[in-house]
Amino acid sequence: MLWIDGDGCPKEVKDIIYRAATRRQQGVTLVVNRFQHIPKSQYIKMAVVDAGPDKADNYILEFVQSGDLVVTADIPFAASVLNLGGVVITPHGETLDSENIGERLAMRNFFENLRSEGQHSGGGGSFNAKHKHLFAAALDRTISRLLKK
């Protein structure tokens, strides 16, 4: 199963996932706090949760199983998915795992502290064609690896 933490996920990433799910006949669930258009497919469904912090994350954590793939940019949420045996890819095409999640959490917390102290720390950068390509490649590699298991 593939899960999309959908409200902050770029449309281009969702479109790549929808095509891959249909082509590989894999189930995908888009979890959002407001209705979004999804293609008609027996492999694609949407779960609409209440608006609020971590509502979509908590929904996914309730149902995710070991070996499921989750697409999210939320680093603390990604760590929780990894603790449950899930696999995580960010919309920018980075695969998160037990070897790099600690560093990513530390960086996230560092920048969060800077922001809370009123210091501007920049942003993660906008989604672009390079990220789209990196995501598509990471998704293909990950799905292939998971299907072999």
Coordinates of N, CA, C and O in Angstrom, one line a residue:
M1 N 0.8 -1.2 0.0 CA 0.0 0.0 0.0 C 0.9 1.2 0.0 O 1.9 1.3 0.6
L2 N 0.4 2.2 -0.7 CA 1.1 3.5 -0.8 C 0.2 4.6 -0.2 O -1.0 4.6 -0.5
W3 N 0.7 5.4 0.7 CA 0.0 6.5 1.4 C 0.6 7.8 1.0 O 1.8 8.0 1.0
I4 N -0.3 8.8 0.8 CA 0.2 10.2 0.5 C -0.3 11.1 1.6 O -1.5 11.2 1.8
D5 N 0.6 11.7 2.2 CA 0.3 12.8 3.2 C -0.1 14.0 2.3 O 0.8 14.8 1.9
G6 N -1.3 14.1 1.9 CA -1.7 14.9 0.7 C -1.8 16.4 0.7 O -1.7 17.0 -0.3
D7 N -2.1 17.0 1.9 CA -2.4 18.4 1.8 C -1.2 19.3 1.3 O -1.4 20.2 0.6
G8 N 0.0 18.9 1.7 CA 1.2 19.7 1.4 C 1.9 19.1 0.2 O 3.0 19.6 -0.2
C9 N 1.4 18.0 -0.4 CA 2.2 17.3 -1.5 C 1.9 18.0 -2.8 O 0.7 18.2 -3.2
P10 N 2.9 18.3 -3.6 CA 2.7 19.0 -4.9 C 1.9 18.1 -5.8 O 2.0 16.9 -5.8
K11 N 1.0 18.8 -6.6 CA 0.2 18.1 -7.6 C 1.0 17.2 -8.5 O 0.5 16.1 -8.8
E12 N 2.1 17.7 -8.9 CA 2.9 16.9 -9.8 C 3.4 15.5 -9.2 O 3.4 14.5 -9.9
V13 N 3.6 15.5 -7.9 CA 4.0 14.3 -7.2 C 2.8 13.4 -7.2 O 2.9 12.2 -7.4
K14 N 1.7 13.9 -6.8 CA 0.5 13.1 -6.7 C 0.2 12.5 -8.1 O -0.2 11.3 -8.2
D15 N 0.3 13.2 -9.2 CA 0.1 12.7 -10.5 C 1.0 11.6 -10.9 O 0.6 10.6 -11.5
I16 N 2.3 11.7 -10.5 CA 3.3 10.6 -10.7 C 2.8 9.4 -9.9 O 2.9 8.3 -10.5
I17 N 2.4 9.5 -8.7 CA 2.0 8.4 -7.9 C 0.8 7.7 -8.5 O 0.7 6.5 -8.6
Y18 N -0.2 8.5 -8.9 CA -1.4 8.0 -9.5 C -1.1 7.1 -10.7 O -1.6 6.0 -10.9
R19 N -0.2 7.6 -11.6 CA 0.2 6.9 -12.8 C 0.9 5.6 -12.4 O 0.6 4.5 -13.0
A20 N 1.8 5.7 -11.4 CA 2.5 4.5 -11.0 C 1.6 3.5 -10.4 O 1.7 2.2 -10.6
A21 N 0.6 3.9 -9.6 CA -0.3 3.0 -8.9 C -1.1 2.2 -9.9 O -1.3 1.0 -9.8
T22 N -1.6 2.9 -10.9 CA -2.4 2.3 -12.0 C -1.5 1.3 -12.8 O -1.9 0.2 -13.0
R23 N -0.4 1.8 -13.2 CA 0.5 1.0 -14.0 C 1.0 -0.3 -13.3 O 1.0 -1.4 -13.9
R24 N 1.2 -0.2 -12.0 CA 1.8 -1.3 -11.2 C 0.7 -2.0 -10.5 O 0.9 -3.0 -9.7
Q25 N -0.6 -1.6 -10.6 CA -1.7 -2.2 -9.9 C -1.5 -2.2 -8.4 O -1.7 -3.3 -7.8
Q26 N -1.1 -1.1 -7.9 CA -0.8 -1.0 -6.4 C -1.8 0.0 -5.8 O -2.1 1.1 -6.4
G27 N -2.3 -0.3 -4.7 CA -3.3 0.6 -4.0 C -2.6 1.8 -3.4 O -1.5 1.7 -2.9
V28 N -3.3 2.9 -3.6 CA -2.8 4.2 -3.0 C -3.9 4.9 -2.3 O -5.0 4.9 -2.8
T29 N -3.6 5.5 -1.2 CA -4.6 6.3 -0.5 C -4.1 7.7 -0.2 O -3.0 7.9 0.4
L30 N -4.8 8.7 -0.8 CA -4.5 10.1 -0.5 C -5.2 10.5 0.7 O -6.4 10.4 0.8
V31 N -4.5 11.0 1.7 CA -5.1 11.4 3.0 C -5.0 12.9 3.1 O -3.9 13.5 3.0
V32 N -6.2 13.6 3.1 CA -6.3 15.1 3.0 C -7.3 15.6 4.0 O -8.2 14.8 4.5
N33 N -7.3 16.9 4.3 CA -8.3 17.4 5.2 C -9.4 18.2 4.4 O -10.3 18.8 5.0
R34 N -9.3 18.2 3.1 CA -10.4 18.7 2.2 C -10.4 17.9 0.9 O -9.3 17.5 0.4
F35 N -11.5 17.8 0.3 CA -11.7 17.0 -0.9 C -10.7 17.5 -2.0 O -10.6 18.7 -2.2
Q36 N -10.1 16.6 -2.7 CA -9.3 16.9 -3.9 C -9.7 15.9 -5.0 O -10.2 14.8 -4.8
H37 N -9.5 16.4 -6.2 CA -9.8 15.5 -7.4 C -8.8 14.4 -7.4 O -7.6 14.7 -7.4
I38 N -9.2 13.2 -7.6 CA -8.3 12.0 -7.9 C -8.9 11.3 -9.1 O -10.1 11.4 -9.4
P39 N -8.0 10.7 -9.8 CA -8.4 9.9 -11.0 C -9.3 8.8 -10.6 O -9.2 8.2 -9.5
K40 N -10.3 8.4 -11.5 CA -11.1 7.2 -11.3 C -10.2 6.0 -11.6 O -9.8 5.8 -12.7
S41 N -10.0 5.2 -10.5 CA -9.2 4.0 -10.6 C -9.5 3.1 -9.5 O -9.7 3.6 -8.3
Q42 N -9.5 1.8 -9.7 CA -9.8 0.9 -8.6 C -8.6 0.9 -7.6 O -8.7 0.4 -6.5
Y43 N -7.5 1.5 -8.0 CA -6.3 1.4 -7.2 C -6.1 2.7 -6.3 O -5.2 2.7 -5.5
I44 N -6.9 3.7 -6.6 CA -6.7 5.0 -6.0 C -7.9 5.4 -5.1 O -9.0 5.4 -5.7
K45 N -7.7 5.7 -3.9 CA -8.8 6.2 -3.1 C -8.3 7.4 -2.2 O -7.1 7.7 -2.1
M46 N -9.3 8.1 -1.7 CA -9.0 9.3 -0.9 C -9.7 9.1 0.5 O -10.8 8.7 0.6
A47 N -9.0 9.5 1.5 CA -9.6 9.6 2.9 C -9.5 11.1 3.3 O -8.5 11.7 3.3
V48 N -10.7 11.6 3.6 CA -10.8 13.0 4.1 C -10.9 13.0 5.6 O -11.8 12.4 6.1
V49 N -10.0 13.7 6.2 CA -9.9 13.7 7.7 C -10.3 15.1 8.1 O -10.3 16.1 7.3
D50 N -10.6 15.3 9.4 CA -10.8 16.6 10.0 C -9.6 17.5 9.8 O -8.5 17.0 9.8
A51 N -9.9 18.8 9.7 CA -8.7 19.8 9.6 C -8.1 19.9 11.0 O -8.8 19.7 12.0
G52 N -6.8 20.1 11.0 CA -6.1 20.2 12.3 C -4.8 19.6 12.2 O -4.5 18.8 11.4
P53 N -3.9 20.0 13.2 CA -2.5 19.5 13.2 C -2.5 18.0 13.3 O -3.2 17.4 14.2
D54 N -1.8 17.3 12.5 CA -1.5 15.9 12.6 C -2.7 15.0 12.4 O -2.6 13.8 12.6
K55 N -3.8 15.5 11.9 CA -5.0 14.6 11.7 C -4.7 13.6 10.6 O -4.9 12.4 10.7
A56 N -4.1 14.1 9.4 CA -3.8 13.2 8.4 C -2.7 12.2 8.8 O -2.7 11.0 8.5
D57 N -1.7 12.7 9.5 CA -0.6 11.9 10.0 C -1.1 10.8 10.9 O -0.8 9.6 10.7
N58 N -2.0 11.1 11.8 CA -2.5 10.2 12.7 C -3.4 9.1 12.0 O -3.4 7.9 12.4
Y59 N -4.1 9.5 11.0 CA -4.9 8.6 10.2 C -4.0 7.5 9.6 O -4.2 6.3 9.6
I60 N -2.9 8.0 8.9 CA -2.0 7.1 8.3 C -1.3 6.2 9.3 O -1.2 5.0 9.1
L61 N -0.9 6.8 10.4 CA -0.3 5.9 11.4 C -1.2 4.8 12.0 O -0.7 3.8 12.4
E62 N -2.5 5.1 12.0 CA -3.4 4.1 12.4 C -3.5 2.9 11.5 O -3.7 1.8 11.9
F63 N -3.3 3.1 10.2 CA -3.5 2.1 9.2 C -2.2 1.6 8.5 O -2.3 0.5 7.9
V64 N -1.1 2.3 8.6 CA 0.1 1.9 7.9 C 0.6 0.6 8.4 O 0.5 0.3 9.6
Q65 N 1.1 -0.2 7.5 CA 1.7 -1.5 7.9 C 3.2 -1.6 7.5 O 3.6 -0.8 6.6
S66 N 3.9 -2.5 8.1 CA 5.3 -2.6 7.8 C 5.4 -2.9 6.3 O 4.6 -3.7 5.7
G67 N 6.3 -2.2 5.7 CA 6.5 -2.4 4.2 C 5.7 -1.4 3.4 O 5.9 -1.3 2.2
D68 N 4.7 -0.7 4.0 CA 3.9 0.3 3.2 C 4.8 1.5 2.9 O 5.8 1.8 3.7
L69 N 4.6 2.2 1.8 CA 5.3 3.3 1.4 C 4.5 4.6 1.7 O 3.3 4.6 1.4
V70 N 5.1 5.6 2.3 CA 4.5 6.8 2.7 C 5.2 8.0 2.0 O 6.5 8.0 2.1
V71 N 4.5 8.9 1.4 CA 5.1 10.0 0.8 C 4.7 11.2 1.6 O 3.6 11.6 1.8
T72 N 5.7 11.9 2.2 CA 5.5 13.0 3.1 C 6.8 13.9 3.2 O 7.9 13.4 3.0
A73 N 6.6 15.1 3.5 CA 7.7 16.1 3.8 C 7.8 16.3 5.3 O 8.7 17.0 5.7
D74 N 6.9 15.7 6.1 CA 6.9 16.0 7.5 C 7.9 15.0 8.2 O 7.7 13.8 8.3
I75 N 9.0 15.6 8.6 CA 10.1 14.7 9.2 C 9.7 14.0 10.5 O 10.0 12.8 10.6
P76 N 9.1 14.6 11.4 CA 8.7 13.9 12.6 C 7.7 12.8 12.3 O 7.8 11.7 12.9
F77 N 6.8 13.0 11.4 CA 5.9 12.0 11.0 C 6.6 10.9 10.3 O 6.3 9.7 10.5
A78 N 7.6 11.2 9.4 CA 8.3 10.2 8.7 C 9.1 9.3 9.7 O 9.1 8.1 9.5
A79 N 9.6 9.9 10.8 CA 10.2 9.1 11.8 C 9.3 8.1 12.4 O 9.6 6.9 12.7
S80 N 8.0 8.5 12.7 CA 7.0 7.6 13.2 C 6.7 6.5 12.3 O 6.5 5.3 12.7
V81 N 6.6 6.8 11.0 CA 6.3 5.8 10.0 C 7.5 4.8 9.9 O 7.3 3.5 9.9
L82 N 8.7 5.2 10.0 CA 9.9 4.3 10.0 C 9.9 3.4 11.2 O 10.2 2.2 11.1
N83 N 9.5 4.0 12.3 CA 9.4 3.2 13.6 C 8.4 2.0 13.5 O 8.5 1.0 14.1
L84 N 7.4 2.2 12.6 CA 6.4 1.2 12.4 C 6.8 0.2 11.3 O 6.0 -0.7 10.9
G85 N 7.9 0.4 10.7 CA 8.4 -0.5 9.6 C 8.0 0.0 8.2 O 8.2 -0.7 7.2
G86 N 7.5 1.2 8.1 CA 7.1 1.8 6.8 C 8.4 2.3 6.1 O 9.5 2.4 6.6
V87 N 8.2 2.7 4.8 CA 9.2 3.2 4.0 C 8.8 4.6 3.6 O 7.6 4.9 3.4
V88 N 9.7 5.6 3.6 CA 9.3 7.0 3.4 C 10.1 7.6 2.2 O 11.4 7.4 2.2
I89 N 9.4 8.3 1.4 CA 10.0 9.2 0.3 C 9.5 10.6 0.5 O 8.2 10.7 0.7
T90 N 10.3 11.6 0.4 CA 9.8 13.0 0.4 C 9.4 13.4 -1.0 O 9.8 12.8 -2.0
P91 N 8.5 14.4 -1.1 CA 8.1 14.8 -2.5 C 9.3 15.3 -3.3 O 9.2 15.4 -4.5
H92 N 10.5 15.6 -2.6 CA 11.6 16.1 -3.4 C 12.5 14.9 -3.8 O 13.6 15.0 -4.3
G93 N 12.0 13.6 -3.5 CA 12.7 12.5 -4.0 C 13.8 11.9 -3.1 O 14.6 11.1 -3.4
E94 N 13.8 12.3 -1.8 CA 14.7 11.8 -0.8 C 14.1 10.6 -0.1 O 13.0 10.7 0.4
T95 N 14.9 9.5 -0.1 CA 14.4 8.4 0.7 C 14.9 8.5 2.1 O 16.1 8.7 2.3
L96 N 14.0 8.5 3.1 CA 14.4 8.5 4.5 C 14.4 7.1 5.1 O 13.5 6.3 4.7
D97 N 15.4 6.9 5.9 CA 15.5 5.6 6.5 C 16.2 5.7 7.9 O 16.5 6.8 8.3
S98 N 16.4 4.5 8.5 CA 17.0 4.6 9.8 C 18.4 5.2 9.9 O 18.8 5.7 11.0
E99 N 19.1 5.2 8.8 CA 20.4 5.8 8.8 C 20.4 7.3 8.6 O 21.4 7.9 9.1
N100 N 19.4 7.9 8.1 CA 19.4 9.4 7.9 C 18.3 10.1 8.6 O 18.4 11.4 8.7
I101 N 17.4 9.4 9.2 CA 16.3 10.2 9.9 C 16.7 10.9 11.1 O 16.2 12.0 11.3
G102 N 17.7 10.4 11.8 CA 18.2 11.1 13.0 C 18.8 12.5 12.6 O 18.5 13.5 13.3
E103 N 19.6 12.5 11.6 CA 20.2 13.7 11.1 C 19.1 14.7 10.6 O 19.2 15.9 10.9
R104 N 18.2 14.2 9.9 CA 17.1 15.0 9.4 C 16.2 15.6 10.5 O 15.8 16.8 10.4
L105 N 16.0 14.8 11.5 CA 15.2 15.4 12.7 C 16.0 16.5 13.4 O 15.5 17.5 13.8
A106 N 17.3 16.2 13.6 CA 18.2 17.2 14.2 C 18.2 18.5 13.4 O 18.1 19.6 14.0
M107 N 18.4 18.4 12.1 CA 18.3 19.6 11.3 C 17.0 20.4 11.4 O 16.9 21.6 11.5
R108 N 15.9 19.6 11.3 CA 14.6 20.2 11.4 C 14.4 20.9 12.7 O 13.9 22.0 12.8
N109 N 14.8 20.3 13.8 CA 14.7 20.9 15.1 C 15.6 22.1 15.3 O 15.2 23.1 15.9
F110 N 16.8 22.1 14.7 CA 17.7 23.2 14.7 C 17.0 24.4 14.0 O 17.0 25.5 14.6
F111 N 16.5 24.2 12.8 CA 15.9 25.3 12.1 C 14.6 25.8 12.7 O 14.2 27.0 12.7
E112 N 13.9 24.9 13.3 CA 12.6 25.2 14.1 C 13.0 26.1 15.3 O 12.3 27.1 15.5
N113 N 14.1 25.8 16.0 CA 14.6 26.7 17.1 C 15.0 28.1 16.6 O 14.7 29.1 17.2
L114 N 15.6 28.1 15.4 CA 16.0 29.4 14.9 C 14.8 30.2 14.6 O 14.7 31.4 14.9
R115 N 13.8 29.6 13.9 CA 12.6 30.3 13.6 C 11.8 30.8 14.9 O 11.3 31.9 14.9
S116 N 11.8 30.0 15.9 CA 11.1 30.3 17.1 C 11.8 31.5 17.8 O 11.2 32.2 18.6
E117 N 13.1 31.7 17.6 CA 13.9 32.8 18.1 C 13.8 34.0 17.2 O 14.5 35.0 17.5
G118 N 13.0 33.9 16.2 CA 12.8 35.1 15.3 C 13.9 35.2 14.2 O 13.9 36.2 13.5
Q119 N 14.7 34.2 14.0 CA 15.7 34.3 13.0 C 15.2 33.6 11.7 O 14.6 32.5 11.8
H120 N 15.4 34.3 10.6 CA 15.0 33.7 9.3 C 16.0 32.7 8.9 O 17.2 32.9 8.8
S121 N 15.5 31.5 8.6 CA 16.4 30.4 8.3 C 16.3 30.0 6.8 O 16.8 28.9 6.4
G122 N 15.5 30.7 6.0 CA 15.3 30.3 4.7 C 14.2 29.2 4.6 O 13.5 28.9 5.6
G123 N 14.1 28.6 3.5 CA 13.1 27.6 3.3 C 13.7 26.3 2.7 O 14.9 26.3 2.4
G124 N 12.9 25.4 2.5 CA 13.3 24.1 1.9 C 13.5 24.2 0.3 O 13.9 23.3 -0.3
G125 N 13.1 25.4 -0.2 CA 13.2 25.5 -1.6 C 11.9 25.1 -2.3 O 11.2 24.2 -1.8
S126 N 11.5 25.7 -3.4 CA 10.3 25.4 -4.1 C 10.5 24.1 -4.9 O 11.6 23.8 -5.3
F127 N 9.4 23.5 -5.2 CA 9.4 22.3 -6.0 C 9.7 22.6 -7.4 O 9.1 23.6 -8.0
N128 N 10.6 21.9 -8.1 CA 10.9 22.2 -9.4 C 11.1 20.9 -10.3 O 10.8 19.8 -9.8
A129 N 11.4 21.1 -11.5 CA 11.5 19.9 -12.4 C 12.6 18.9 -12.0 O 12.4 17.7 -12.1
K130 N 13.7 19.4 -11.3 CA 14.7 18.4 -10.8 C 14.0 17.6 -9.7 O 14.3 16.3 -9.7
H131 N 13.3 18.2 -8.8 CA 12.6 17.4 -7.8 C 11.6 16.4 -8.3 O 11.5 15.3 -7.8
K132 N 10.9 16.8 -9.4 CA 9.9 15.9 -10.0 C 10.7 14.7 -10.5 O 10.2 13.6 -10.3
H133 N 11.8 14.9 -11.2 CA 12.6 13.8 -11.7 C 13.1 12.9 -10.6 O 13.0 11.7 -10.7
L134 N 13.7 13.5 -9.6 CA 14.2 12.8 -8.4 C 13.1 11.9 -7.8 O 13.3 10.8 -7.4
F135 N 11.9 12.6 -7.6 CA 10.8 11.8 -7.0 C 10.4 10.6 -7.8 O 10.2 9.5 -7.3
A136 N 10.2 10.8 -9.1 CA 9.8 9.8 -10.0 C 10.8 8.6 -9.9 O 10.4 7.4 -9.9
A137 N 12.1 8.9 -10.0 CA 13.1 7.8 -9.9 C 13.1 7.1 -8.6 O 13.1 5.9 -8.5
A138 N 13.0 7.9 -7.5 CA 12.9 7.3 -6.2 C 11.7 6.4 -6.0 O 11.7 5.3 -5.4
L139 N 10.5 6.9 -6.5 CA 9.3 6.1 -6.4 C 9.4 4.8 -7.2 O 9.1 3.7 -6.7
D140 N 10.0 4.8 -8.4 CA 10.1 3.6 -9.2 C 11.0 2.6 -8.5 O 10.7 1.4 -8.4
R141 N 12.2 3.1 -8.0 CA 13.1 2.2 -7.3 C 12.5 1.6 -6.1 O 12.7 0.4 -5.9
T142 N 11.8 2.4 -5.3 CA 11.2 1.9 -4.1 C 10.1 0.9 -4.3 O 10.1 -0.2 -3.7
I143 N 9.2 1.2 -5.3 CA 8.2 0.2 -5.6 C 8.7 -1.1 -6.1 O 8.3 -2.1 -5.7
S144 N 9.7 -1.0 -7.0 CA 10.4 -2.2 -7.5 C 11.0 -3.0 -6.4 O 10.8 -4.3 -6.3
R145 N 11.6 -2.4 -5.4 CA 12.3 -3.1 -4.3 C 11.2 -3.7 -3.4 O 11.3 -4.8 -3.0
L146 N 10.1 -3.0 -3.1 CA 9.1 -3.5 -2.2 C 8.3 -4.7 -2.9 O 7.9 -5.6 -2.2
L147 N 8.2 -4.6 -4.2 CA 7.5 -5.7 -4.9 C 8.3 -7.0 -4.9 O 7.7 -8.1 -5.0
K148 N 9.6 -6.8 -4.8 CA 10.5 -8.0 -4.9 C 10.4 -8.8 -3.5 O 10.7 -9.9 -3.5
K149 N 10.0 -8.1 -2.5 CA 10.0 -8.7 -1.1 C 8.8 -9.6 -1.0 O 7.8 -9.5 -1.4

